[in-house]
mmCIF file of C-alpha atoms in Angstrom:
data_model
loop_
_atom_site.group_PDB
_atom_site.id
_atom_site.type_symbol
_atom_site.label_atom_id
_atom_site.label_comp_id
_atom_site.label_asym_id
_atom_site.label_seq_id
_atom_site.Cartn_x
_atom_site.Cartn_y
_atom_site.Cartn_z
ATOM 1 C CA MET A 242 -52.189 171.059 338.228
ATOM 2 C CA LYS A 243 -52.418 169.443 341.647
ATOM 3 C CA ILE A 244 -54.526 171.061 344.368
ATOM 4 C CA LEU A 245 -54.720 169.903 347.981
ATOM 5 C CA HIS A 246 -58.066 170.948 349.444
ATOM 6 C CA THR A 247 -58.913 170.949 353.141
ATOM 7 C CA ALA A 248 -61.167 173.007 355.402
ATOM 8 C CA ASP A 249 -62.811 173.356 358.807
ATOM 9 C CA LEU A 250 -59.751 172.868 360.983
ATOM 10 C CA HIS A 251 -61.482 174.572 363.938
ATOM 11 C CA LEU A 252 -58.199 175.093 365.784
ATOM 12 C CA GLY A 253 -58.776 175.833 369.466
ATOM 13 C CA ARG A 254 -61.856 173.626 369.679
ATOM 14 C CA TYR A 255 -62.729 171.347 372.591
ATOM 15 C CA PHE A 256 -64.610 168.055 372.438
ATOM 16 C CA ALA A 257 -66.926 167.632 375.426
ATOM 17 C CA GLY A 258 -64.494 169.602 377.582
ATOM 18 C CA HIS A 259 -61.368 167.875 376.248
ATOM 19 C CA SER A 260 -58.746 169.993 374.438
ATOM 20 C CA LEU A 261 -58.066 168.969 370.837
ATOM 21 C CA HIS A 262 -54.690 170.736 370.679
ATOM 22 C CA ASP A 263 -52.651 167.528 370.348
ATOM 23 C CA ASP A 264 -55.209 166.074 367.938
ATOM 24 C CA HIS A 265 -54.827 169.161 365.740
ATOM 25 C CA ASP A 266 -51.040 168.918 365.923
ATOM 26 C CA ALA A 267 -51.310 165.419 364.478
ATOM 27 C CA ILE A 268 -53.680 166.593 361.723
ATOM 28 C CA LEU A 269 -51.468 169.525 360.682
ATOM 29 C CA ALA A 270 -48.481 167.162 360.551
ATOM 30 C CA GLN A 271 -50.447 164.895 358.230
ATOM 31 C CA ILE A 272 -51.268 167.803 355.919
ATOM 32 C CA LEU A 273 -47.563 168.694 355.781
ATOM 33 C CA LYS A 274 -46.727 165.074 354.978
ATOM 34 C CA ALA A 275 -49.301 165.053 352.181
ATOM 35 C CA ILE A 276 -47.691 168.199 350.761
ATOM 36 C CA ALA A 277 -44.255 166.549 350.906
ATOM 37 C CA ASP A 278 -45.507 163.296 349.376
ATOM 38 C CA HIS A 279 -47.789 164.645 346.634
ATOM 39 C CA ARG A 280 -46.176 168.013 345.898
ATOM 40 C CA PRO A 281 -49.385 169.957 345.174
ATOM 41 C CA ASP A 282 -49.090 173.245 343.324
ATOM 42 C CA VAL A 283 -51.686 174.879 345.586
ATOM 43 C CA LEU A 284 -53.010 174.279 349.113
ATOM 44 C CA ILE A 285 -56.574 175.498 349.733
ATOM 45 C CA ILE A 286 -57.992 175.911 353.250
ATOM 46 C CA ALA A 287 -61.660 176.746 352.745
ATOM 47 C CA GLY A 288 -62.521 178.511 355.986
ATOM 48 C CA ASP A 289 -63.083 177.909 359.701
ATOM 49 C CA ILE A 290 -59.384 177.866 360.373
ATOM 50 C CA PHE A 291 -60.146 178.682 364.010
ATOM 51 C CA ASP A 292 -63.122 177.624 366.078
ATOM 52 C CA ARG A 293 -63.984 181.135 367.217
ATOM 53 C CA ALA A 294 -63.301 184.723 366.266
ATOM 54 C CA ALA A 295 -60.935 185.238 369.223
ATOM 55 C CA PRO A 296 -59.003 181.953 369.307
ATOM 56 C CA PRO A 297 -56.583 181.091 372.129
ATOM 57 C CA GLU A 298 -52.945 182.061 371.606
ATOM 58 C CA THR A 299 -51.997 178.400 371.492
ATOM 59 C CA ALA A 300 -54.216 177.879 368.441
ATOM 60 C CA VAL A 301 -52.850 180.982 366.700
ATOM 61 C CA GLY A 302 -49.272 179.853 367.330
ATOM 62 C CA GLN A 303 -50.155 176.368 366.128
ATOM 63 C CA PHE A 304 -51.456 177.671 362.808
ATOM 64 C CA ASN A 305 -48.623 180.162 362.353
ATOM 65 C CA GLY A 306 -46.089 177.369 362.794
ATOM 66 C CA PHE A 307 -47.922 175.250 360.246
ATOM 67 C CA MET A 308 -48.013 178.114 357.741
ATOM 68 C CA ARG A 309 -44.286 178.787 358.173
ATOM 69 C CA ASN A 310 -43.586 175.173 357.270
ATOM 70 C CA VAL A 311 -45.690 175.417 354.108
ATOM 71 C CA VAL A 312 -44.153 178.733 353.071
ATOM 72 C CA ASP A 313 -40.579 177.628 353.811
ATOM 73 C CA ASP A 314 -41.068 174.581 351.601
ATOM 74 C CA GLY A 315 -41.456 177.034 348.719
ATOM 75 C CA ARG A 316 -43.216 174.724 346.273
ATOM 76 C CA THR A 317 -46.877 175.146 347.201
ATOM 77 C CA ALA A 318 -48.959 178.279 346.770
ATOM 78 C CA ILE A 319 -51.540 178.974 349.472
ATOM 79 C CA VAL A 320 -55.188 179.985 349.178
ATOM 80 C CA LEU A 321 -57.153 180.455 352.398
ATOM 81 C CA ILE A 322 -60.362 182.162 353.413
ATOM 82 C CA ALA A 323 -62.225 183.077 356.573
ATOM 83 C CA GLY A 324 -65.233 180.945 357.483
ATOM 84 C CA ASN A 325 -68.213 181.809 359.655
ATOM 85 C CA HIS A 326 -66.312 180.813 362.828
ATOM 86 C CA ASP A 327 -63.341 183.047 361.977
ATOM 87 C CA SER A 328 -62.697 186.732 362.435
ATOM 88 C CA GLY A 329 -62.400 188.151 358.918
ATOM 89 C CA GLU A 330 -60.095 190.879 360.164
ATOM 90 C CA ARG A 331 -57.763 188.385 361.866
ATOM 91 C CA ILE A 332 -57.551 186.171 358.783
ATOM 92 C CA GLY A 333 -57.154 189.171 356.491
ATOM 93 C CA ALA A 334 -54.240 190.457 358.580
ATOM 94 C CA MET A 335 -52.283 187.347 357.619
ATOM 95 C CA ALA A 336 -52.151 188.661 354.035
ATOM 96 C CA MET A 337 -49.800 191.467 355.088
ATOM 97 C CA LEU A 338 -47.105 188.923 355.899
ATOM 98 C CA ALA A 339 -47.679 186.745 352.849
ATOM 99 C CA ASP A 340 -45.985 186.660 349.466
ATOM 100 C CA GLY A 341 -48.661 188.083 347.157
ATOM 101 C CA LYS A 342 -47.274 186.137 344.211
ATOM 102 C CA ARG A 343 -47.699 182.781 345.954
ATOM 103 C CA THR A 344 -50.459 183.405 348.472
ATOM 104 C CA LEU A 345 -54.090 184.534 348.404
ATOM 105 C CA VAL A 346 -55.515 185.237 351.871
ATOM 106 C CA ARG A 347 -59.039 186.616 352.115
ATOM 107 C CA GLY A 348 -60.680 187.592 355.368
ATOM 108 C CA SER A 349 -63.361 190.185 354.725
ATOM 109 C CA LEU A 350 -65.723 190.844 351.845
ATOM 110 C CA SER A 351 -64.533 192.992 348.952
ATOM 111 C CA ALA A 352 -66.360 194.407 345.969
ATOM 112 C CA ARG A 353 -63.205 193.784 343.913
ATOM 113 C CA GLU A 354 -62.164 190.202 344.568
ATOM 114 C CA PRO A 355 -58.463 189.669 343.812
ATOM 115 C CA THR A 356 -57.273 186.587 341.911
ATOM 116 C CA LEU A 357 -54.163 184.469 342.286
ATOM 117 C CA ILE A 358 -52.794 183.213 338.968
ATOM 118 C CA VAL A 359 -50.786 179.995 339.054
ATOM 119 C CA THR A 360 -49.395 178.671 335.785
ATOM 120 C CA ASP A 361 -48.633 175.106 334.778
ATOM 121 C CA ALA A 362 -47.624 173.546 331.444
ATOM 122 C CA ALA A 363 -51.186 173.933 330.141
ATOM 123 C CA GLY A 364 -51.446 177.634 330.979
ATOM 124 C CA PRO A 365 -52.883 179.846 333.727
ATOM 125 C CA VAL A 366 -55.247 178.796 336.488
ATOM 126 C CA ALA A 367 -57.135 181.592 338.248
ATOM 127 C CA PHE A 368 -57.891 181.088 341.956
ATOM 128 C CA SER A 369 -60.692 183.121 343.551
ATOM 129 C CA ALA A 370 -60.946 183.014 347.356
ATOM 130 C CA LEU A 371 -64.386 184.099 348.585
ATOM 131 C CA PRO A 372 -64.492 184.621 352.365
ATOM 132 C CA PHE A 373 -67.675 184.112 354.329
ATOM 133 C CA GLY A 374 -69.741 187.219 355.004
ATOM 134 C CA PHE A 375 -73.179 187.851 356.481
ATOM 135 C CA GLU A 376 -75.920 189.514 354.466
ATOM 136 C CA PHE A 377 -75.778 192.880 356.251
ATOM 137 C CA ALA A 378 -72.037 193.167 355.573
ATOM 138 C CA ALA A 379 -72.519 192.212 351.931
ATOM 139 C CA ARG A 380 -75.243 194.828 351.438
ATOM 140 C CA ALA A 381 -72.793 197.519 352.537
ATOM 141 C CA CYS A 382 -69.847 196.047 350.631
ATOM 142 C CA PHE A 383 -71.632 195.690 347.300
ATOM 143 C CA ASP A 384 -73.997 198.636 347.857
ATOM 144 C CA ASP A 385 -76.942 196.377 347.107
ATOM 145 C CA PRO A 386 -79.996 196.434 349.430
ATOM 146 C CA GLU A 387 -81.410 193.376 347.634
ATOM 147 C CA ILE A 388 -78.828 191.071 349.224
ATOM 148 C CA LYS A 389 -80.987 189.239 351.742
ATOM 149 C CA ALA A 390 -79.672 185.660 351.900
ATOM 150 C CA PRO A 391 -76.381 183.727 351.691
ATOM 151 C CA ALA A 392 -77.135 182.878 348.048
ATOM 152 C CA ASP A 393 -77.280 186.604 347.230
ATOM 153 C CA VAL A 394 -73.943 187.159 348.975
ATOM 154 C CA LEU A 395 -72.218 184.442 346.972
ATOM 155 C CA ARG A 396 -73.746 185.577 343.674
ATOM 156 C CA ALA A 397 -72.284 189.033 344.249
ATOM 157 C CA GLN A 398 -68.886 187.587 345.188
ATOM 158 C CA VAL A 399 -68.749 185.232 342.206
ATOM 159 C CA ALA A 400 -69.807 188.004 339.806
ATOM 160 C CA SER A 401 -66.985 190.198 341.122
ATOM 161 C CA ALA A 402 -64.435 187.381 340.959
ATOM 162 C CA ARG A 403 -65.459 186.433 337.415
ATOM 163 C CA THR A 404 -64.325 189.818 336.106
ATOM 164 C CA ARG A 405 -60.751 189.074 337.250
ATOM 165 C CA VAL A 406 -60.398 185.721 335.477
ATOM 166 C CA PRO A 407 -58.236 185.973 332.320
ATOM 167 C CA ASP A 408 -59.735 184.752 329.061
ATOM 168 C CA GLY A 409 -59.047 181.065 328.510
ATOM 169 C CA ALA A 410 -57.854 180.447 332.064
ATOM 170 C CA ARG A 411 -59.136 177.552 334.124
ATOM 171 C CA TRP A 412 -60.965 178.779 337.207
ATOM 172 C CA VAL A 413 -60.932 177.493 340.793
ATOM 173 C CA ILE A 414 -63.153 178.963 343.522
ATOM 174 C CA ALA A 415 -62.729 178.526 347.280
ATOM 175 C CA ALA A 416 -65.877 179.364 349.271
ATOM 176 C CA HIS A 417 -67.540 178.725 352.627
ATOM 177 C CA ALA A 418 -71.218 177.932 352.199
ATOM 178 C CA PHE A 419 -74.045 175.413 352.566
ATOM 179 C CA VAL A 420 -74.796 174.241 349.030
ATOM 180 C CA ASP A 421 -78.164 172.642 348.250
ATOM 181 C CA GLY A 422 -78.061 168.875 348.677
ATOM 182 C CA GLY A 423 -75.177 168.835 351.142
ATOM 183 C CA ALA A 424 -75.347 166.589 354.215
ATOM 184 C CA GLY A 425 -74.774 168.535 357.413
ATOM 185 C CA SER A 426 -73.724 167.651 360.966
ATOM 186 C CA ASP A 427 -74.835 168.763 364.416
ATOM 187 C CA SER A 428 -71.629 170.737 365.018
ATOM 188 C CA GLU A 429 -72.099 173.277 362.212
ATOM 189 C CA ARG A 430 -73.244 176.800 363.024
ATOM 190 C CA PRO A 431 -76.032 178.429 360.903
ATOM 191 C CA LEU A 432 -74.814 180.758 358.158
ATOM 192 C CA THR A 433 -77.550 183.357 358.372
ATOM 193 C CA ARG A 434 -78.605 185.704 361.159
ATOM 194 C CA THR A 435 -82.028 186.241 359.636
ATOM 195 C CA ALA A 436 -84.748 184.478 361.627
ATOM 196 C CA GLY A 437 -86.193 181.772 359.416
ATOM 197 C CA GLY A 438 -83.761 182.657 356.633
ATOM 198 C CA ILE A 439 -82.678 180.162 353.995
ATOM 199 C CA GLU A 440 -78.954 179.458 354.432
ATOM 200 C CA THR A 441 -78.442 177.131 351.460
ATOM 201 C CA VAL A 442 -77.205 178.259 348.051
ATOM 202 C CA PRO A 443 -77.777 176.577 344.668
ATOM 203 C CA ALA A 444 -74.835 174.899 342.957
ATOM 204 C CA ASP A 445 -75.391 176.984 339.813
ATOM 205 C CA VAL A 446 -73.987 179.994 341.696
ATOM 206 C CA PHE A 447 -70.585 178.585 340.711
ATOM 207 C CA ASP A 448 -71.286 178.191 336.978
ATOM 208 C CA GLY A 449 -68.101 178.616 334.964
ATOM 209 C CA ALA A 450 -65.722 177.330 337.620
ATOM 210 C CA HIS A 451 -63.752 174.162 336.897
ATOM 211 C CA TYR A 452 -63.353 173.242 340.564
ATOM 212 C CA VAL A 453 -65.092 174.591 343.667
ATOM 213 C CA ALA A 454 -63.320 173.934 346.993
ATOM 214 C CA LEU A 455 -65.934 174.259 349.717
ATOM 215 C CA GLY A 456 -65.836 174.579 353.474
ATOM 216 C CA HIS A 457 -68.511 174.568 356.201
ATOM 217 C CA LEU A 458 -70.036 171.064 356.054
ATOM 218 C CA HIS A 459 -67.996 168.574 358.047
ATOM 219 C CA ARG A 460 -68.662 165.522 355.857
ATOM 220 C CA ALA A 461 -66.465 165.002 352.757
ATOM 221 C CA GLN A 462 -68.848 164.999 349.788
ATOM 222 C CA GLN A 463 -69.622 166.302 346.339
ATOM 223 C CA VAL A 464 -72.717 168.447 345.797
ATOM 224 C CA GLY A 465 -74.483 169.275 342.565
ATOM 225 C CA ALA A 466 -71.625 168.120 340.336
ATOM 226 C CA PRO A 467 -68.384 166.133 340.682
ATOM 227 C CA HIS A 468 -66.266 169.300 340.574
ATOM 228 C CA ILE A 469 -68.088 170.947 343.521
ATOM 229 C CA ARG A 470 -66.769 169.371 346.715
ATOM 230 C CA TYR A 471 -66.509 169.677 350.468
ATOM 231 C CA ALA A 472 -63.248 168.452 351.956
ATOM 232 C CA GLY A 473 -64.984 168.056 355.317
ATOM 233 C CA SER A 474 -63.417 168.598 358.719
ATOM 234 C CA PRO A 475 -60.249 166.655 359.558
ATOM 235 C CA LEU A 476 -61.643 165.666 362.979
ATOM 236 C CA ALA A 477 -65.067 164.567 364.179
ATOM 237 C CA PHE A 478 -66.604 167.236 366.409
ATOM 238 C CA GLY A 479 -69.731 165.373 367.519
ATOM 239 C CA PHE A 480 -70.980 161.864 368.062
ATOM 240 C CA ASP A 481 -73.188 162.141 364.983
ATOM 241 C CA GLU A 482 -69.916 162.144 362.991
ATOM 242 C CA ALA A 483 -68.792 158.824 364.484
ATOM 243 C CA GLY A 484 -67.715 156.378 361.789
ATOM 244 C CA GLN A 485 -67.024 159.027 359.149
ATOM 245 C CA GLN A 486 -63.680 158.636 357.407
ATOM 246 C CA LYS A 487 -62.181 162.113 357.521
ATOM 247 C CA SER A 488 -59.922 163.080 354.628
ATOM 248 C CA MET A 489 -58.278 165.814 352.605
ATOM 249 C CA THR A 490 -58.950 166.055 348.886
ATOM 250 C CA LEU A 491 -56.229 165.843 346.250
ATOM 251 C CA VAL A 492 -57.453 167.307 342.979
ATOM 252 C CA ASP A 493 -55.781 166.860 339.608
ATOM 253 C CA LEU A 494 -56.979 169.670 337.345
ATOM 254 C CA GLY A 495 -56.425 168.677 333.724
ATOM 255 C CA GLU A 496 -55.490 170.982 330.886
ATOM 256 C CA ASP A 497 -59.089 170.731 329.611
ATOM 257 C CA GLY A 498 -60.485 171.757 332.996
ATOM 258 C CA ARG A 499 -61.673 168.302 334.020
ATOM 259 C CA VAL A 500 -60.870 167.104 337.521
ATOM 260 C CA GLU A 501 -59.825 163.821 339.043
ATOM 261 C CA VAL A 502 -60.228 163.506 342.786
ATOM 262 C CA ALA A 503 -58.454 161.286 345.316
ATOM 263 C CA LEU A 504 -59.148 161.268 349.055
ATOM 264 C CA ILE A 505 -56.199 161.128 351.465
ATOM 265 C CA PRO A 506 -57.501 159.765 354.786
ATOM 266 C CA PHE A 507 -56.671 161.405 358.094
ATOM 267 C CA GLN A 508 -55.597 159.227 361.013
ATOM 268 C CA PRO A 509 -56.892 160.915 364.195
ATOM 269 C CA LEU A 510 -55.206 160.453 367.548
ATOM 270 C CA ARG A 511 -58.578 159.696 369.118
ATOM 271 C CA GLY A 512 -61.711 158.307 367.528
ATOM 272 C CA VAL A 513 -65.338 159.111 368.341
ATOM 273 C CA ARG A 514 -67.783 156.307 369.069
ATOM 274 C CA THR A 515 -70.744 155.072 371.096
ATOM 275 C CA LEU A 516 -70.644 151.857 373.141
ATOM 276 C CA ARG A 517 -73.807 150.078 374.234
ATOM 277 C CA GLY A 518 -74.227 147.345 376.814
ATOM 278 C CA ARG A 519 -74.441 146.538 380.502
ATOM 279 C CA LEU A 520 -71.838 148.189 382.710
ATOM 280 C CA ASP A 521 -70.266 144.876 383.726
ATOM 281 C CA GLU A 522 -69.959 143.916 380.035
ATOM 282 C CA LEU A 523 -68.269 147.215 379.149
ATOM 283 C CA LEU A 524 -65.803 146.784 382.004
ATOM 284 C CA ALA A 525 -65.078 143.126 381.253
ATOM 285 C CA ASP A 526 -61.577 142.106 380.197
ATOM 286 C CA GLY A 527 -62.845 141.464 376.654
ATOM 287 C CA THR A 528 -63.440 145.200 376.151
ATOM 288 C CA PRO A 529 -60.040 146.809 375.543
ATOM 289 C CA PRO A 530 -59.201 150.173 377.153
ATOM 290 C CA SER A 531 -59.358 153.129 374.784
ATOM 291 C CA ASN A 532 -58.430 156.824 374.619
ATOM 292 C CA ASP A 533 -61.232 157.477 372.116
ATOM 293 C CA PHE A 534 -64.029 159.910 372.913
ATOM 294 C CA VAL A 535 -66.810 157.581 373.983
ATOM 295 C CA GLN A 536 -70.410 158.000 374.987
ATOM 296 C CA PHE A 537 -72.214 155.103 376.591
ATOM 297 C CA GLU A 538 -75.703 153.681 376.330
ATOM 298 C CA LEU A 539 -76.115 151.479 379.388
ATOM 299 C CA THR A 540 -78.688 148.705 379.078
ATOM 300 C CA ASP A 541 -78.771 148.002 382.813
ATOM 301 C CA PRO A 542 -82.404 147.978 384.014
ATOM 302 C CA HIS A 543 -81.751 150.435 386.868
ATOM 303 C CA ARG A 544 -79.395 153.266 387.764
ATOM 304 C CA LEU A 545 -75.970 152.342 389.117
ATOM 305 C CA ILE A 546 -73.665 153.935 391.672
ATOM 306 C CA ASP A 547 -71.102 156.224 390.024
ATOM 307 C CA PRO A 548 -70.789 154.378 386.689
ATOM 308 C CA MET A 549 -68.849 157.217 385.003
ATOM 309 C CA LYS A 550 -66.014 156.965 387.522
ATOM 310 C CA ARG A 551 -65.719 153.256 386.857
ATOM 311 C CA LEU A 552 -65.892 153.745 383.099
ATOM 312 C CA ARG A 553 -63.237 156.467 383.104
ATOM 313 C CA ASP A 554 -60.746 154.031 384.639
ATOM 314 C CA ARG A 555 -60.871 152.146 381.325
ATOM 315 C CA PHE A 556 -62.016 154.984 379.040
ATOM 316 C CA PRO A 557 -60.335 158.214 380.261
ATOM 317 C CA ASN A 558 -62.122 160.309 377.612
ATOM 318 C CA ALA A 559 -65.607 159.066 378.475
ATOM 319 C CA CYS A 560 -67.968 161.911 377.626
ATOM 320 C CA GLY A 561 -71.339 160.883 378.986
ATOM 321 C CA LEU A 562 -73.897 158.153 379.381
ATOM 322 C CA VAL A 563 -77.596 157.440 379.188
ATOM 323 C CA TYR A 564 -79.606 154.521 380.508
ATOM 324 C CA ALA A 565 -81.230 153.146 377.383
ATOM 325 C CA ALA A 566 -83.915 151.216 379.255
ATOM 326 C CA LEU A 567 -84.873 154.244 381.362
ATOM 327 C CA GLU A 568 -85.116 156.591 378.380
ATOM 328 C CA ARG A 569 -88.353 154.906 377.256
ATOM 329 C CA LYS A 570 -91.706 156.189 378.450
ATOM 330 C CA PRO A 571 -94.418 153.696 379.529
ATOM 331 C CA ALA A 572 -96.311 154.319 376.281
ATOM 332 C CA GLU A 573 -93.284 153.244 374.290
ATOM 333 C CA ALA A 574 -92.852 150.090 376.378
ATOM 334 C CA ALA A 575 -96.479 149.250 375.658
ATOM 335 C CA GLY A 576 -96.000 149.757 371.938
ATOM 336 C CA GLY A 577 -97.129 153.356 371.834
ATOM 337 C CA VAL A 578 -95.409 156.430 370.407
ATOM 338 C CA PRO A 579 -91.804 156.836 371.710
ATOM 339 C CA SER A 580 -91.081 159.888 373.777
ATOM 340 C CA THR A 581 -87.730 161.491 374.424
ATOM 341 C CA GLU A 582 -88.903 163.749 377.268
ATOM 342 C CA PRO A 583 -86.872 163.299 380.497
ATOM 343 C CA GLU A 584 -88.893 161.685 383.309
ATOM 344 C CA THR A 585 -87.399 163.279 386.458
ATOM 345 C CA PRO A 586 -85.806 166.619 387.415
ATOM 346 C CA ALA A 587 -82.429 164.864 387.476
ATOM 347 C CA ASP A 588 -83.085 163.659 383.918
ATOM 348 C CA VAL A 589 -83.965 167.206 382.847
ATOM 349 C CA VAL A 590 -80.682 168.550 384.219
ATOM 350 C CA GLY A 591 -78.718 165.679 382.677
ATOM 351 C CA ALA A 592 -80.358 166.223 379.285
ATOM 352 C CA PHE A 593 -79.595 169.957 379.465
ATOM 353 C CA LEU A 594 -75.921 169.386 380.300
ATOM 354 C CA ASN A 595 -75.593 166.811 377.520
ATOM 355 C CA ALA A 596 -77.148 169.269 375.073
ATOM 356 C CA VAL A 597 -74.858 172.183 375.918
ATOM 357 C CA ARG A 598 -71.586 170.383 376.599
ATOM 358 C CA GLN A 599 -72.078 166.760 375.508
ATOM 359 C CA SER A 600 -71.483 165.335 378.987
ATOM 360 C CA GLY A 601 -73.570 164.677 382.043
ATOM 361 C CA PRO A 602 -73.048 166.102 385.533
ATOM 362 C CA THR A 603 -69.708 165.584 387.243
ATOM 363 C CA GLU A 604 -69.533 163.903 390.636
ATOM 364 C CA ALA A 605 -69.463 167.274 392.398
ATOM 365 C CA GLU A 606 -72.375 168.597 390.323
ATOM 366 C CA GLN A 607 -74.365 165.415 390.919
ATOM 367 C CA ALA A 608 -73.858 165.792 394.693
ATOM 368 C CA ILE A 609 -75.132 169.395 394.550
ATOM 369 C CA LEU A 610 -78.075 168.321 392.401
ATOM 370 C CA ASP A 611 -78.983 165.429 394.700
ATOM 371 C CA GLY A 612 -78.828 167.717 397.715
ATOM 372 C CA ALA A 613 -81.013 170.340 396.087
ATOM 373 C CA LEU A 614 -83.596 167.785 394.964
ATOM 374 C CA ALA A 615 -83.627 166.210 398.420
ATOM 375 C CA ASP A 616 -84.219 169.656 399.947
ATOM 376 C CA VAL A 617 -87.087 170.319 397.531
ATOM 377 C CA ALA A 618 -88.609 166.920 398.311
ATOM 378 C CA SER A 619 -88.292 167.590 402.038
ATOM 379 C CA ARG A 620 -89.961 170.987 401.717
ATOM 380 C CA ALA A 621 -92.731 169.475 399.638
ATOM 381 C CA GLY A 622 -93.280 166.839 402.322
ATOM 382 C CA ASP A 623 -93.521 169.553 404.975
ATOM 383 C CA GLY A 624 -95.948 171.561 402.864
ATOM 384 C CA LEU A 625 -93.420 174.361 402.316
ATOM 385 C CA ALA A 626 -92.983 174.023 398.554
#
């Protein structure tokens, strides 16, 4: 049986203030092409379909159009779950419009997890779709006050799902979790609301399953065992993901339950990368223009006049810059311990804006900031501050 596994679409997301709508259109088209080319029996989307619980209408329409194309094709069953970015109720509502014999849509926790049975020449395969749920919701759902961590939630879900797997059937689980040993990214949101809580779960939670299709971590990887895999996100959502080859996972589930995995690479409309050098080098004719999302590390020894405006003429999706030479403290220059603390009030503001939106101040914001700092300096000089 062939299974196409993807996850973490995050429809409706922005990258440093830039809409990813067209980028997502290209990704969804590539998933449809993979379905047409490889004819999988089942498509799994393992959570975080949308980037937030109340996604924009454009993102909802985008996903609905994609789903209609998959359903109209008629050959591929669908398994999808809500992730921690999704509204469980919104995802669950999609089940009312789905063909229950060919689709398993799970939005909110349930003490009686349903199973989708898909049969091939070797017999039945049971698909369990375990949506993400926080601990407090799971305690109420399973009437178990001892559920205190994500691992407890998943153990309860898997135990419920196991009771619905027919004897002798191969078993596939879709889940949204942080499994021990997985490599995370900066753009992932914590999975527990308990202060200091442990969000990871052990791989042995899934004992008995022949393939586990995971969502949440944005890097494609296996964890714990070859049959426990993250598909990863189809797009990079932060500069720490630069250079990662994003992909969807094509799984061949054998009649004995063993799996063979092939990665189908995504081709994004825009890449994510960091460029380092002097401003005049980056603007030289030898550096080709690019629509990629780019952050810059300028090696110029002093601050320049409006470098972002000049860079955006060649790199329209420039997202921010730092002056590499000015980021070092005197102790570091003398061979001491490096420090990443900003040196001036302007640096503090720039670091804050980069942290919250991955871009520095705009021209208008910089003018306001310069005026405010000049006013403070003037007051200090007059003894008024």
